[in-house]
Amino acid sequence: MVKMILCCDMIGNIGKNNDLLFKMKEDMKFFKQMTTNNIVIMGYNTWLSLGEKPLPNRVNIVMTDKTIKNIQTETDLLKVINDYKKYPQDIYIIGGAYVYNQALELDLIDEVLITLVPTIVKDADVSVKYDLIDKFDKKEIIKTFINEEGMEVKIFKYSKYKANENKIKNIENNIGFPPFGDEFDFYRWN
């Protein structure tokens, strides 16, 4: 299964100055738990933000045309995902925004795991496009925790719609597919 895992604010901001917006112990633990013993695909800037060190106990693939010693590099996201789908491990897209958005545009993602921090970081410079998550349906809140700043943070799991009838039903109800739904008063932020 191809999954995307990310942490963002209420409007999809994920980074600033080539670093994560949020570094929360509980979220990092969740990330490690989900990606360990699996395949992780990242962009070059994400690789740099990791200190140019592979994540342990994972197959690390960096999307770049550069050569990185002892690390598999690729330039074609569709090809690398198709090559690795034959293995039993899950494939996780772990960032950055370019790789996230490209995977969504190519319709390669089966599931999205989003840690949603109930704030807006106005000076963020990297974000994921919410409109590309329209094809996903919120299935469940996986986890809720209080972060270091005292905010209630929720981790959501989104999966692809099982049938077009869900989209038709939502269109008929004029819902408009906000990826995080009414729980977070999404339209208030637009």
mmCIF file of N, CA and C in Angstrom, residues 54-186:
data_model
loop_
_atom_site.group_PDB
_atom_site.id
_atom_site.type_symbol
_atom_site.label_atom_id
_atom_site.label_comp_id
_atom_site.label_asym_id
_atom_site.label_seq_id
_atom_site.Cartn_x
_atom_site.Cartn_y
_atom_site.Cartn_z
ATOM 1 N N PRO A 54 20.351 8.287 6.490
ATOM 2 C CA PRO A 54 19.152 7.489 6.250
ATOM 3 C C PRO A 54 18.400 7.213 7.549
ATOM 4 N N LEU A 55 17.087 7.114 7.438
ATOM 5 C CA LEU A 55 16.291 6.710 8.597
ATOM 6 C C LEU A 55 16.563 5.224 8.838
ATOM 7 N N PRO A 56 16.894 4.853 10.072
ATOM 8 C CA PRO A 56 17.243 3.454 10.341
ATOM 9 C C PRO A 56 16.052 2.507 10.187
ATOM 10 N N ASN A 57 16.366 1.275 9.829
ATOM 11 C CA ASN A 57 15.392 0.196 9.704
ATOM 12 C C ASN A 57 14.301 0.498 8.671
ATOM 13 N N ARG A 58 14.693 1.182 7.614
ATOM 14 C CA ARG A 58 13.791 1.493 6.513
ATOM 15 C C ARG A 58 14.598 1.469 5.211
ATOM 16 N N VAL A 59 13.935 1.175 4.120
ATOM 17 C CA VAL A 59 14.543 1.374 2.804
ATOM 18 C C VAL A 59 14.339 2.847 2.485
ATOM 19 N N ASN A 60 15.428 3.590 2.323
ATOM 20 C CA ASN A 60 15.376 5.032 2.064
ATOM 21 C C ASN A 60 15.604 5.289 0.577
ATOM 22 N N ILE A 61 14.675 6.016 -0.042
ATOM 23 C CA ILE A 61 14.805 6.387 -1.450
ATOM 24 C C ILE A 61 14.644 7.905 -1.537
ATOM 25 N N VAL A 62 15.586 8.554 -2.200
ATOM 26 C CA VAL A 62 15.553 10.010 -2.345
ATOM 27 C C VAL A 62 15.282 10.355 -3.801
ATOM 28 N N MET A 63 14.276 11.201 -4.008
ATOM 29 C CA MET A 63 13.919 11.642 -5.359
ATOM 30 C C MET A 63 14.821 12.827 -5.731
ATOM 31 N N THR A 64 15.813 12.539 -6.563
ATOM 32 C CA THR A 64 16.762 13.566 -6.998
ATOM 33 C C THR A 64 17.548 13.044 -8.192
ATOM 34 N N ASP A 65 18.132 13.960 -8.938
ATOM 35 C CA ASP A 65 19.034 13.554 -10.017
ATOM 36 C C ASP A 65 20.488 13.567 -9.545
ATOM 37 N N LYS A 66 20.694 13.880 -8.274
ATOM 38 C CA LYS A 66 22.034 13.874 -7.688
ATOM 39 C C LYS A 66 22.398 12.456 -7.234
ATOM 40 N N THR A 67 23.683 12.198 -7.103
ATOM 41 C CA THR A 67 24.152 10.923 -6.567
ATOM 42 C C THR A 67 24.426 11.103 -5.081
ATOM 43 N N ILE A 68 23.900 10.186 -4.269
ATOM 44 C CA ILE A 68 24.118 10.215 -2.824
ATOM 45 C C ILE A 68 24.748 8.878 -2.441
ATOM 46 N N LYS A 69 25.905 8.944 -1.818
ATOM 47 C CA LYS A 69 26.650 7.737 -1.470
ATOM 48 C C LYS A 69 25.807 6.808 -0.588
ATOM 49 N N ASN A 70 25.703 5.551 -1.017
ATOM 50 C CA ASN A 70 25.011 4.479 -0.284
ATOM 51 C C ASN A 70 23.500 4.693 -0.122
ATOM 52 N N ILE A 71 22.908 5.559 -0.934
ATOM 53 C CA ILE A 71 21.464 5.795 -0.885
ATOM 54 C C ILE A 71 20.901 5.657 -2.295
ATOM 55 N N GLN A 72 19.779 4.967 -2.404
ATOM 56 C CA GLN A 72 19.123 4.845 -3.700
ATOM 57 C C GLN A 72 18.476 6.169 -4.062
ATOM 58 N N THR A 73 18.785 6.662 -5.252
ATOM 59 C CA THR A 73 18.169 7.890 -5.752
ATOM 60 C C THR A 73 17.379 7.558 -7.008
ATOM 61 N N GLU A 74 16.303 8.285 -7.204
ATOM 62 C CA GLU A 74 15.421 8.074 -8.347
ATOM 63 C C GLU A 74 14.945 9.427 -8.854
ATOM 64 N N THR A 75 14.525 9.455 -10.113
ATOM 65 C CA THR A 75 13.969 10.687 -10.669
ATOM 66 C C THR A 75 12.507 10.527 -11.082
ATOM 67 N N ASP A 76 12.040 9.294 -11.204
ATOM 68 C CA ASP A 76 10.685 9.025 -11.672
ATOM 69 C C ASP A 76 9.867 8.403 -10.543
ATOM 70 N N LEU A 77 9.007 9.200 -9.922
ATOM 71 C CA LEU A 77 8.223 8.734 -8.771
ATOM 72 C C LEU A 77 7.292 7.582 -9.145
ATOM 73 N N LEU A 78 6.624 7.681 -10.263
ATOM 74 C CA LEU A 78 5.719 6.622 -10.702
ATOM 75 C C LEU A 78 6.455 5.297 -10.871
ATOM 76 N N LYS A 79 7.613 5.351 -11.492
ATOM 77 C CA LYS A 79 8.408 4.139 -11.722
ATOM 78 C C LYS A 79 8.865 3.515 -10.405
ATOM 79 N N VAL A 80 9.382 4.320 -9.499
ATOM 80 C CA VAL A 80 9.892 3.757 -8.249
ATOM 81 C C VAL A 80 8.757 3.147 -7.419
ATOM 82 N N ILE A 81 7.607 3.774 -7.413
ATOM 83 C CA ILE A 81 6.481 3.204 -6.667
ATOM 84 C C ILE A 81 6.033 1.901 -7.310
ATOM 85 N N ASN A 82 5.927 1.884 -8.622
ATOM 86 C CA ASN A 82 5.549 0.633 -9.295
ATOM 87 C C ASN A 82 6.575 -0.464 -9.069
ATOM 88 N N ASP A 83 7.857 -0.118 -9.035
ATOM 89 C CA ASP A 83 8.908 -1.103 -8.779
ATOM 90 C C ASP A 83 8.805 -1.702 -7.378
ATOM 91 N N TYR A 84 8.425 -0.895 -6.396
ATOM 92 C CA TYR A 84 8.399 -1.356 -5.005
ATOM 93 C C TYR A 84 7.048 -1.892 -4.543
ATOM 94 N N LYS A 85 6.001 -1.710 -5.320
ATOM 95 C CA LYS A 85 4.681 -2.224 -4.939
ATOM 96 C C LYS A 85 4.655 -3.744 -4.823
ATOM 97 N N LYS A 86 5.582 -4.416 -5.478
ATOM 98 C CA LYS A 86 5.600 -5.877 -5.450
ATOM 99 C C LYS A 86 6.101 -6.431 -4.110
ATOM 100 N N TYR A 87 6.675 -5.581 -3.276
ATOM 101 C CA TYR A 87 7.181 -6.029 -1.976
ATOM 102 C C TYR A 87 6.088 -5.921 -0.916
ATOM 103 N N PRO A 88 6.194 -6.725 0.147
ATOM 104 C CA PRO A 88 5.127 -6.710 1.163
ATOM 105 C C PRO A 88 5.102 -5.455 2.042
ATOM 106 N N GLN A 89 6.189 -4.723 2.105
ATOM 107 C CA GLN A 89 6.235 -3.520 2.938
ATOM 108 C C GLN A 89 5.366 -2.417 2.350
ATOM 109 N N ASP A 90 4.890 -1.534 3.246
ATOM 110 C CA ASP A 90 4.189 -0.340 2.796
ATOM 111 C C ASP A 90 5.208 0.668 2.289
ATOM 112 N N ILE A 91 4.772 1.495 1.374
ATOM 113 C CA ILE A 91 5.591 2.583 0.844
ATOM 114 C C ILE A 91 5.041 3.871 1.437
ATOM 115 N N TYR A 92 5.902 4.633 2.114
ATOM 116 C CA TYR A 92 5.505 5.898 2.719
ATOM 117 C C TYR A 92 6.168 7.060 1.994
ATOM 118 N N ILE A 93 5.358 7.999 1.533
ATOM 119 C CA ILE A 93 5.868 9.272 1.032
ATOM 120 C C ILE A 93 5.993 10.152 2.268
ATOM 121 N N ILE A 94 7.225 10.629 2.560
ATOM 122 C CA ILE A 94 7.448 11.368 3.811
ATOM 123 C C ILE A 94 7.801 12.840 3.583
ATOM 124 N N GLY A 95 7.700 13.310 2.368
ATOM 125 C CA GLY A 95 7.951 14.724 2.117
ATOM 126 C C GLY A 95 8.998 14.920 1.053
ATOM 127 N N GLY A 96 9.170 16.112 0.688
ATOM 128 C CA GLY A 96 8.485 17.317 1.013
ATOM 129 C C GLY A 96 7.279 17.573 0.152
ATOM 130 N N ALA A 97 6.902 18.839 0.116
ATOM 131 C CA ALA A 97 5.671 19.236 -0.550
ATOM 132 C C ALA A 97 5.654 18.835 -2.024
ATOM 133 N N TYR A 98 6.768 18.983 -2.707
ATOM 134 C CA TYR A 98 6.800 18.640 -4.130
ATOM 135 C C TYR A 98 6.478 17.161 -4.338
ATOM 136 N N VAL A 99 7.079 16.298 -3.532
ATOM 137 C CA VAL A 99 6.850 14.854 -3.672
ATOM 138 C C VAL A 99 5.429 14.499 -3.237
ATOM 139 N N TYR A 100 4.962 15.097 -2.131
ATOM 140 C CA TYR A 100 3.567 14.878 -1.714
ATOM 141 C C TYR A 100 2.606 15.242 -2.843
ATOM 142 N N ASN A 101 2.738 16.446 -3.363
ATOM 143 C CA ASN A 101 1.809 16.936 -4.373
ATOM 144 C C ASN A 101 1.900 16.147 -5.673
ATOM 145 N N GLN A 102 3.108 15.762 -6.044
ATOM 146 C CA GLN A 102 3.272 14.960 -7.254
ATOM 147 C C GLN A 102 2.600 13.597 -7.091
ATOM 148 N N ALA A 103 2.783 12.964 -5.938
ATOM 149 C CA ALA A 103 2.162 11.658 -5.699
ATOM 150 C C ALA A 103 0.641 11.757 -5.727
ATOM 151 N N LEU A 104 0.105 12.851 -5.180
ATOM 152 C CA LEU A 104 -1.342 13.056 -5.203
ATOM 153 C C LEU A 104 -1.835 13.339 -6.623
ATOM 154 N N GLU A 105 -1.114 14.169 -7.354
ATOM 155 C CA GLU A 105 -1.504 14.488 -8.734
ATOM 156 C C GLU A 105 -1.499 13.255 -9.625
ATOM 157 N N LEU A 106 -0.545 12.363 -9.397
ATOM 158 C CA LEU A 106 -0.458 11.125 -10.187
ATOM 159 C C LEU A 106 -1.394 10.039 -9.667
ATOM 160 N N ASP A 107 -2.151 10.347 -8.610
ATOM 161 C CA ASP A 107 -3.111 9.410 -8.017
ATOM 162 C C ASP A 107 -2.435 8.113 -7.564
ATOM 163 N N LEU A 108 -1.292 8.254 -6.885
ATOM 164 C CA LEU A 108 -0.516 7.102 -6.436
ATOM 165 C C LEU A 108 -0.799 6.705 -4.987
ATOM 166 N N ILE A 109 -1.483 7.545 -4.244
ATOM 167 C CA ILE A 109 -1.643 7.357 -2.801
ATOM 168 C C ILE A 109 -2.932 6.606 -2.486
ATOM 169 N N ASP A 110 -2.808 5.579 -1.640
ATOM 170 C CA ASP A 110 -3.967 4.820 -1.169
ATOM 171 C C ASP A 110 -4.500 5.354 0.155
ATOM 172 N N GLU A 111 -3.591 5.904 0.955
ATOM 173 C CA GLU A 111 -3.973 6.329 2.306
ATOM 174 C C GLU A 111 -3.116 7.520 2.730
ATOM 175 N N VAL A 112 -3.741 8.456 3.449
ATOM 176 C CA VAL A 112 -3.020 9.619 3.961
ATOM 177 C C VAL A 112 -3.154 9.639 5.475
ATOM 178 N N LEU A 113 -2.033 9.755 6.172
ATOM 179 C CA LEU A 113 -2.012 9.900 7.624
ATOM 180 C C LEU A 113 -1.581 11.328 7.927
ATOM 181 N N ILE A 114 -2.499 12.097 8.507
ATOM 182 C CA ILE A 114 -2.249 13.521 8.729
ATOM 183 C C ILE A 114 -2.323 13.838 10.217
ATOM 184 N N THR A 115 -1.234 14.369 10.751
ATOM 185 C CA THR A 115 -1.254 14.933 12.094
ATOM 186 C C THR A 115 -1.630 16.396 11.924
ATOM 187 N N LEU A 116 -2.799 16.749 12.435
ATOM 188 C CA LEU A 116 -3.332 18.093 12.235
ATOM 189 C C LEU A 116 -3.192 18.908 13.514
ATOM 190 N N VAL A 117 -2.401 19.981 13.426
ATOM 191 C CA VAL A 117 -2.178 20.875 14.566
ATOM 192 C C VAL A 117 -3.147 22.045 14.417
ATOM 193 N N PRO A 118 -3.981 22.293 15.436
ATOM 194 C CA PRO A 118 -5.041 23.302 15.312
ATOM 195 C C PRO A 118 -4.531 24.741 15.434
ATOM 196 N N THR A 119 -3.760 25.145 14.444
ATOM 197 C CA THR A 119 -3.220 26.502 14.379
ATOM 198 C C THR A 119 -2.918 26.819 12.924
ATOM 199 N N ILE A 120 -2.576 28.067 12.643
ATOM 200 C CA ILE A 120 -2.121 28.469 11.309
ATOM 201 C C ILE A 120 -0.781 29.165 11.472
ATOM 202 N N VAL A 121 0.209 28.700 10.718
ATOM 203 C CA VAL A 121 1.534 29.310 10.738
ATOM 204 C C VAL A 121 1.608 30.231 9.521
ATOM 205 N N LYS A 122 1.423 31.505 9.758
ATOM 206 C CA LYS A 122 1.306 32.473 8.660
ATOM 207 C C LYS A 122 2.596 32.654 7.855
ATOM 208 N N ASP A 123 3.754 32.451 8.482
ATOM 209 C CA ASP A 123 5.003 32.662 7.749
ATOM 210 C C ASP A 123 5.621 31.359 7.239
ATOM 211 N N ALA A 124 4.829 30.294 7.188
ATOM 212 C CA ALA A 124 5.320 29.035 6.609
ATOM 213 C C ALA A 124 5.593 29.248 5.120
ATOM 214 N N ASP A 125 6.547 28.495 4.587
ATOM 215 C CA ASP A 125 6.867 28.676 3.169
ATOM 216 C C ASP A 125 6.694 27.403 2.337
ATOM 217 N N VAL A 126 6.197 26.332 2.955
ATOM 218 C CA VAL A 126 5.967 25.082 2.237
ATOM 219 C C VAL A 126 4.624 24.513 2.669
ATOM 220 N N SER A 127 3.813 24.111 1.681
ATOM 221 C CA SER A 127 2.504 23.555 2.032
ATOM 222 C C SER A 127 2.085 22.471 1.042
ATOM 223 N N VAL A 128 1.131 21.670 1.495
ATOM 224 C CA VAL A 128 0.515 20.650 0.659
ATOM 225 C C VAL A 128 -0.813 21.214 0.194
ATOM 226 N N LYS A 129 -1.166 20.947 -1.045
ATOM 227 C CA LYS A 129 -2.416 21.468 -1.608
ATOM 228 C C LYS A 129 -3.597 20.628 -1.113
ATOM 229 N N TYR A 130 -4.492 21.277 -0.360
ATOM 230 C CA TYR A 130 -5.670 20.570 0.146
ATOM 231 C C TYR A 130 -6.537 20.006 -0.966
ATOM 232 N N ASP A 131 -6.639 20.729 -2.071
ATOM 233 C CA ASP A 131 -7.543 20.276 -3.125
ATOM 234 C C ASP A 131 -7.126 18.938 -3.708
ATOM 235 N N LEU A 132 -5.869 18.553 -3.529
ATOM 236 C CA LEU A 132 -5.406 17.262 -4.029
ATOM 237 C C LEU A 132 -5.808 16.105 -3.115
ATOM 238 N N ILE A 133 -6.349 16.415 -1.956
ATOM 239 C CA ILE A 133 -6.794 15.366 -1.030
ATOM 240 C C ILE A 133 -8.305 15.155 -1.160
ATOM 241 N N ASP A 134 -8.936 15.848 -2.096
ATOM 242 C CA ASP A 134 -10.386 15.743 -2.271
ATOM 243 C C ASP A 134 -10.869 14.317 -2.508
ATOM 244 N N LYS A 135 -10.051 13.491 -3.113
ATOM 245 C CA LYS A 135 -10.490 12.139 -3.446
ATOM 246 C C LYS A 135 -10.433 11.183 -2.252
ATOM 247 N N PHE A 136 -10.035 11.695 -1.102
ATOM 248 C CA PHE A 136 -9.946 10.854 0.081
ATOM 249 C C PHE A 136 -11.122 11.084 1.016
ATOM 250 N N ASP A 137 -11.439 10.058 1.768
ATOM 251 C CA ASP A 137 -12.566 10.086 2.687
ATOM 252 C C ASP A 137 -12.039 9.845 4.096
ATOM 253 N N LYS A 138 -12.390 10.716 5.015
ATOM 254 C CA LYS A 138 -11.932 10.523 6.394
ATOM 255 C C LYS A 138 -12.565 9.264 6.954
ATOM 256 N N LYS A 139 -11.752 8.334 7.394
ATOM 257 C CA LYS A 139 -12.270 7.113 7.969
ATOM 258 C C LYS A 139 -12.298 7.182 9.484
ATOM 259 N N GLU A 140 -11.221 7.717 10.050
ATOM 260 C CA GLU A 140 -11.183 7.686 11.508
ATOM 261 C C GLU A 140 -10.108 8.621 12.064
ATOM 262 N N ILE A 141 -10.309 8.974 13.313
ATOM 263 C CA ILE A 141 -9.251 9.642 14.070
ATOM 264 C C ILE A 141 -8.456 8.514 14.702
ATOM 265 N N ILE A 142 -7.185 8.435 14.380
ATOM 266 C CA ILE A 142 -6.344 7.355 14.894
ATOM 267 C C ILE A 142 -5.899 7.637 16.321
ATOM 268 N N LYS A 143 -5.599 8.903 16.582
ATOM 269 C CA LYS A 143 -5.015 9.245 17.874
ATOM 270 C C LYS A 143 -5.282 10.712 18.172
ATOM 271 N N THR A 144 -5.408 11.017 19.452
ATOM 272 C CA THR A 144 -5.514 12.392 19.925
ATOM 273 C C THR A 144 -4.510 12.547 21.059
ATOM 274 N N PHE A 145 -3.793 13.666 21.051
ATOM 275 C CA PHE A 145 -2.840 13.920 22.136
ATOM 276 C C PHE A 145 -2.706 15.421 22.361
ATOM 277 N N ILE A 146 -2.177 15.781 23.496
ATOM 278 C CA ILE A 146 -1.895 17.175 23.826
ATOM 279 C C ILE A 146 -0.409 17.405 23.550
ATOM 280 N N ASN A 147 -0.113 18.389 22.691
ATOM 281 C CA ASN A 147 1.292 18.638 22.353
ATOM 282 C C ASN A 147 1.976 19.482 23.431
ATOM 283 N N GLU A 148 3.238 19.774 23.198
ATOM 284 C CA GLU A 148 4.056 20.499 24.169
ATOM 285 C C GLU A 148 3.552 21.919 24.431
ATOM 286 N N GLU A 149 2.762 22.480 23.512
ATOM 287 C CA GLU A 149 2.194 23.818 23.701
ATOM 288 C C GLU A 149 0.794 23.767 24.312
ATOM 289 N N GLY A 150 0.322 22.569 24.653
ATOM 290 C CA GLY A 150 -0.985 22.417 25.278
ATOM 291 C C GLY A 150 -2.154 22.355 24.305
ATOM 292 N N MET A 151 -1.877 22.209 23.003
ATOM 293 C CA MET A 151 -2.951 22.111 22.004
ATOM 294 C C MET A 151 -3.356 20.654 21.813
ATOM 295 N N GLU A 152 -4.662 20.441 21.583
ATOM 296 C CA GLU A 152 -5.138 19.102 21.265
ATOM 297 C C GLU A 152 -4.871 18.829 19.791
ATOM 298 N N VAL A 153 -4.068 17.819 19.528
ATOM 299 C CA VAL A 153 -3.662 17.457 18.174
ATOM 300 C C VAL A 153 -4.310 16.122 17.829
ATOM 301 N N LYS A 154 -4.801 16.009 16.588
ATOM 302 C CA LYS A 154 -5.435 14.767 16.146
ATOM 303 C C LYS A 154 -4.704 14.217 14.931
ATOM 304 N N ILE A 155 -4.598 12.907 14.909
ATOM 305 C CA ILE A 155 -4.034 12.224 13.748
ATOM 306 C C ILE A 155 -5.197 11.548 13.029
ATOM 307 N N PHE A 156 -5.356 11.906 11.744
ATOM 308 C CA PHE A 156 -6.432 11.383 10.916
ATOM 309 C C PHE A 156 -5.893 10.397 9.891
ATOM 310 N N LYS A 157 -6.721 9.428 9.567
ATOM 311 C CA LYS A 157 -6.412 8.494 8.483
ATOM 312 C C LYS A 157 -7.466 8.683 7.400
ATOM 313 N N TYR A 158 -7.017 9.026 6.197
ATOM 314 C CA TYR A 158 -7.896 9.192 5.038
ATOM 315 C C TYR A 158 -7.593 8.073 4.052
ATOM 316 N N SER A 159 -8.641 7.529 3.469
ATOM 317 C CA SER A 159 -8.490 6.497 2.448
ATOM 318 C C SER A 159 -9.239 6.927 1.202
ATOM 319 N N LYS A 160 -8.887 6.303 0.078
ATOM 320 C CA LYS A 160 -9.580 6.626 -1.164
ATOM 321 C C LYS A 160 -11.045 6.241 -1.045
ATOM 322 N N TYR A 161 -11.886 6.987 -1.755
ATOM 323 C CA TYR A 161 -13.291 6.623 -1.836
ATOM 324 C C TYR A 161 -13.402 5.227 -2.429
ATOM 325 N N LYS A 162 -14.258 4.427 -1.853
ATOM 326 C CA LYS A 162 -14.437 3.062 -2.340
ATOM 327 C C LYS A 162 -15.261 3.027 -3.620
ATOM 328 N N ALA A 163 -16.117 4.007 -3.791
ATOM 329 C CA ALA A 163 -16.957 4.038 -4.993
ATOM 330 C C ALA A 163 -17.316 5.477 -5.323
ATOM 331 N N ASN A 164 -17.596 5.734 -6.562
ATOM 332 C CA ASN A 164 -17.975 7.075 -6.991
ATOM 333 C C ASN A 164 -19.256 7.547 -6.335
ATOM 334 N N GLU A 165 -20.069 6.625 -5.830
ATOM 335 C CA GLU A 165 -21.331 7.029 -5.209
ATOM 336 C C GLU A 165 -21.089 7.938 -4.009
ATOM 337 N N ASN A 166 -19.965 7.775 -3.301
ATOM 338 C CA ASN A 166 -19.664 8.670 -2.180
ATOM 339 C C ASN A 166 -19.450 10.097 -2.672
ATOM 340 N N LYS A 167 -18.731 10.243 -3.787
ATOM 341 C CA LYS A 167 -18.505 11.577 -4.344
ATOM 342 C C LYS A 167 -19.823 12.178 -4.815
ATOM 343 N N ILE A 168 -20.633 11.369 -5.483
ATOM 344 C CA ILE A 168 -21.922 11.859 -5.975
ATOM 345 C C ILE A 168 -22.791 12.301 -4.809
ATOM 346 N N LYS A 169 -22.817 11.495 -3.750
ATOM 347 C CA LYS A 169 -23.602 11.837 -2.563
ATOM 348 C C LYS A 169 -23.137 13.170 -1.979
ATOM 349 N N ASN A 170 -21.821 13.360 -1.894
ATOM 350 C CA ASN A 170 -21.284 14.608 -1.350
ATOM 351 C C ASN A 170 -21.590 15.796 -2.248
ATOM 352 N N ILE A 171 -21.549 15.591 -3.557
ATOM 353 C CA ILE A 171 -21.885 16.671 -4.483
ATOM 354 C C ILE A 171 -23.349 17.050 -4.316
ATOM 355 N N GLU A 172 -24.209 16.030 -4.227
ATOM 356 C CA GLU A 172 -25.629 16.298 -4.042
ATOM 357 C C GLU A 172 -25.895 17.056 -2.743
ATOM 358 N N ASN A 173 -25.120 16.755 -1.721
ATOM 359 C CA ASN A 173 -25.279 17.432 -0.437
ATOM 360 C C ASN A 173 -24.520 18.752 -0.376
ATOM 361 N N ASN A 174 -23.819 19.088 -1.487
ATOM 362 C CA ASN A 174 -23.069 20.333 -1.593
ATOM 363 C C ASN A 174 -22.044 20.478 -0.469
ATOM 364 N N ILE A 175 -21.364 19.361 -0.174
ATOM 365 C CA ILE A 175 -20.373 19.383 0.902
ATOM 366 C C ILE A 175 -19.091 20.066 0.445
ATOM 367 N N GLY A 176 -18.633 19.801 -0.756
ATOM 368 C CA GLY A 176 -17.450 20.475 -1.280
ATOM 369 C C GLY A 176 -16.134 19.837 -0.912
ATOM 370 N N PHE A 177 -16.146 18.711 -0.258
ATOM 371 C CA PHE A 177 -14.953 17.930 0.028
ATOM 372 C C PHE A 177 -13.858 18.621 0.813
ATOM 373 N N PRO A 178 -14.092 19.352 1.881
ATOM 374 C CA PRO A 178 -12.944 19.828 2.651
ATOM 375 C C PRO A 178 -12.269 18.633 3.294
ATOM 376 N N PRO A 179 -10.966 18.485 3.184
ATOM 377 C CA PRO A 179 -10.318 17.274 3.653
ATOM 378 C C PRO A 179 -10.435 17.042 5.152
ATOM 379 N N PHE A 180 -10.594 18.080 5.956
ATOM 380 C CA PHE A 180 -10.663 17.876 7.390
ATOM 381 C C PHE A 180 -12.069 18.025 7.932
ATOM 382 N N GLY A 181 -13.037 18.289 7.083
ATOM 383 C CA GLY A 181 -14.427 18.306 7.489
ATOM 384 C C GLY A 181 -14.790 19.431 8.435
ATOM 385 N N ASP A 182 -16.000 19.355 8.929
ATOM 386 C CA ASP A 182 -16.555 20.415 9.759
ATOM 387 C C ASP A 182 -15.921 20.498 11.138
ATOM 388 N N GLU A 183 -15.275 19.437 11.598
ATOM 389 C CA GLU A 183 -14.723 19.432 12.949
ATOM 390 C C GLU A 183 -13.804 20.623 13.197
ATOM 391 N N PHE A 184 -13.166 21.088 12.149
ATOM 392 C CA PHE A 184 -12.181 22.149 12.316
ATOM 393 C C PHE A 184 -12.615 23.447 11.667
ATOM 394 N N ASP A 185 -13.902 23.532 11.310
ATOM 395 C CA ASP A 185 -14.438 24.758 10.751
ATOM 396 C C ASP A 185 -13.536 25.256 9.618
ATOM 397 N N PHE A 186 -13.234 24.353 8.697
ATOM 398 C CA PHE A 186 -12.269 24.570 7.632
ATOM 399 C C PHE A 186 -12.524 25.858 6.857
#
